[in-house]
Amino acid sequence: MKFKTEILYKTMLAATFIAATVMSSATMANEKQSGDFGRGAKAWVDNCGRCHNVRDPKELRDDQWISTAFHMRLRAGLTGQQTRDILTFLQGSN
Amino acid sequence: MRFKLSVLTCAMGLAMYANAGAATDIEKLKAEVDDLKQQVESAAEWKKPITLVHLAGFASVGYTDTKSEPGTFNTGSFSPILHYQFNESVMLEAELEFATDEGGNSDASIEYMTIDLFMNDYAALVVGKFLSPLGQFRQNMHPSWINKMASAPVGFGHDQAASNAEVGAMVRGGFPMSGIYANYAAYLGNGPTLEADAGEIEKIESPGVNKDGDGKKVGGGRFGLYFPNQKLDLGISAATGKVAVRSLSGATYTYDDPRDYDVLGADFIWHINTLDLRGEYTKQKYGAQASSSAPDAGAWEAWYVQAAYGFGGAKWEAVVRYSEYDTPQDSKDRNQSMVGLNYLFASNVIGKVDYEFNDNPNAGLTADDRLLLQLAYGF
């Protein structure tokens, strides 16, 4: 039993890393779609007030919005496309 | 004839002069265009840098008046968040926490520090020390400018019923499902440790330990659904693995035999116009271990519900919260009702006045009420 759980954990760990490598190389092959202002505005309204007060797009500079958008992608479980759309909206509205 | 010749010479001279003037104008214009081009290029560098450094974070200051003690000014934590991002593929995120104790001494700790690889549009690999993805409060509500009250609900503080942090690897992301957004986080980590005193488990410590002392990992995660039309977030969390009692003998830690460990949780956030409702349930439990210095099984359980109503053009918020915390140690148990009023100087600068009605539900035990004033700033 002890041995079995040990193997299960190690398999899970290995699977995570293998999945990570496979998925990241698969992405490199696919060209990503760039951000869209209109879709971004909608995604921003939908998502950016879920956990905290909505932050004004004017509060941050274009570059500051990049890392914030990626930070929020992780927090909110946004897709990469939603993140690029929201970023395009924020950078076009500040 | 002579006259004609001189007129012609003059005209030619003038034409040459005018031509020279036009040439300098064009050169000037060209130089200006080149200059502008360069300016546009360097502005674009800011818009799409390859390497990006960003500083964010939050801090709070306040005043606490506990019923049986004198009122006291205090500084909450100062928590800078550092982001180092490489392209759209890698980000290092680290949150530090600086806090000052009663004696005026400050200490610093790492709340989280991870290297994140954005693998594709639906998944990111997060490795390092991260806030526990179980539930919402610990990972998403703890910053003082986000928490609508000046204190955490009972049971949701550090090392209480809610799991705090983990050192390990996590995959997280989201995907759309016909008008609904699904989000997930799944992790494998070192797991928490148990602290025992006089044959009883004192607390489940989950600061994100840097060594898997019991040699048994803990794995789990959260699955959430967000309904954008209803502005409703729902989530369920679970984790399982083994934990062990850790003791300090001399300068080294020793560990009892491992025992079962399980976590269950559920959370929601619901916005109805300017009404913000949220709540969460969490339970961490460990099994019995006959060979341990603290052999009994136990469960640490907490839940809260909160309603915040925004008014006065989003400048004011009235907040009520109820929370309960139940542990194997009667002295730690709490039932708490709380009322508060917030003034939003800006969406990220909030003044709070709160009153906590605290109660210990066990016979013969009491808990002090508190008045809390806080100014929180998220930057």
XYZ file of C-alpha atoms in Angstrom, chain B residues 52-189:
138
model
C 9.754 43.387 -17.665
C 10.210 44.347 -14.022
C 7.129 45.385 -12.064
C 6.484 46.227 -8.440
C 3.004 45.899 -6.924
C 1.727 44.975 -3.472
C -0.263 46.228 -0.519
C 0.056 47.591 3.002
C -2.152 48.615 5.887
C -2.011 50.698 9.048
C -4.563 50.818 11.822
C -5.853 51.040 15.348
C -7.269 48.167 17.409
C -9.278 48.477 20.604
C -9.814 45.118 22.331
C -12.443 45.172 25.100
C -10.208 44.118 28.005
C -7.023 45.832 26.790
C -5.978 49.412 26.044
C -6.442 50.568 22.426
C -3.320 50.504 20.306
C -2.033 51.867 16.998
C -0.501 49.244 14.735
C 0.984 48.697 11.323
C -0.349 45.725 9.443
C 1.872 43.973 6.971
C 3.799 45.710 4.200
C 3.701 43.228 1.338
C 5.538 44.158 -1.858
C 4.943 41.912 -4.874
C 7.716 41.628 -7.449
C 7.142 40.504 -11.013
C 9.907 39.663 -13.432
C 8.470 38.671 -16.752
C 10.217 37.292 -19.815
C 8.134 37.646 -22.965
C 4.699 36.092 -22.691
C 6.129 32.795 -21.572
C 7.779 33.103 -18.148
C 7.010 35.081 -15.015
C 8.591 35.083 -11.591
C 6.188 36.322 -8.930
C 7.198 36.878 -5.342
C 5.294 38.422 -2.459
C 7.292 39.401 0.595
C 5.760 40.202 3.933
C 7.278 42.650 6.389
C 5.589 42.828 9.770
C 6.449 44.627 13.008
C 5.888 42.893 16.347
C 4.915 44.204 19.788
C 8.554 44.930 20.620
C 9.012 47.027 17.476
C 11.137 44.408 15.712
C 10.412 43.686 12.084
C 10.680 40.398 10.318
C 10.466 39.533 6.665
C 9.079 36.400 5.102
C 8.297 35.076 1.662
C 4.516 34.720 1.256
C 5.016 33.158 -2.158
C 7.768 32.828 -4.741
C 7.135 30.920 -7.932
C 8.436 30.662 -11.456
C 5.459 30.376 -13.781
C 5.648 28.909 -17.275
C 2.711 29.833 -19.505
C 2.552 26.569 -21.420
C -0.385 27.321 -23.678
C -3.606 29.353 -23.601
C -5.219 26.983 -21.107
C -2.475 25.984 -18.681
C 0.401 27.459 -16.716
C 2.928 25.498 -14.682
C 3.632 27.197 -11.354
C 6.595 25.868 -9.375
C 7.886 27.050 -6.004
C 6.137 28.315 -2.912
C 2.566 29.332 -3.679
C -0.553 30.336 -1.769
C -2.742 27.288 -1.335
C -5.129 27.123 -4.301
C -7.716 25.470 -2.006
C -10.624 27.877 -1.522
C -10.630 31.607 -2.213
C -9.939 33.556 0.969
C -6.274 32.682 1.520
C -5.225 33.133 -2.093
C -7.522 35.904 -3.289
C -9.051 37.824 -0.393
C -6.198 38.156 2.083
C -4.667 41.409 0.706
C -5.887 44.242 2.945
C -7.271 46.300 0.038
C -9.299 43.284 -1.182
C -10.598 42.024 2.179
C -13.600 44.201 2.890
C -13.029 43.867 6.634
C -9.953 44.700 8.703
C -9.516 41.109 9.913
C -9.754 37.646 8.374
C -12.883 35.602 9.210
C -12.224 33.336 12.223
C -10.474 30.165 11.075
C -9.111 31.805 7.897
C -5.962 33.322 9.448
C -2.452 31.855 9.278
C -2.223 28.253 10.551
C -5.928 27.964 11.313
C -8.570 25.897 9.502
C -7.790 27.141 5.972
C -4.690 25.813 4.273
C -2.246 28.689 3.748
C 0.668 27.895 1.442
C 2.421 25.002 -0.226
C 5.832 24.255 -1.699
C 5.448 22.166 -4.820
C 4.274 22.213 -8.420
C 0.889 23.299 -9.688
C -0.851 23.421 -13.049
C -3.560 26.061 -13.313
C -5.622 27.751 -15.959
C -9.061 28.061 -17.467
C -11.158 27.227 -20.468
C -14.506 28.479 -21.814
C -17.540 26.151 -21.763
C -20.473 27.620 -23.766
C -20.873 30.961 -22.008
C -19.425 29.737 -18.704
C -15.772 29.956 -17.721
C -14.202 26.982 -16.000
C -11.005 27.431 -14.008
C -8.826 24.897 -12.256
C -5.693 24.454 -10.160
C -4.114 21.066 -9.370
C -1.001 20.692 -7.243
C 1.374 18.302 -5.585
C 3.393 19.591 -2.646
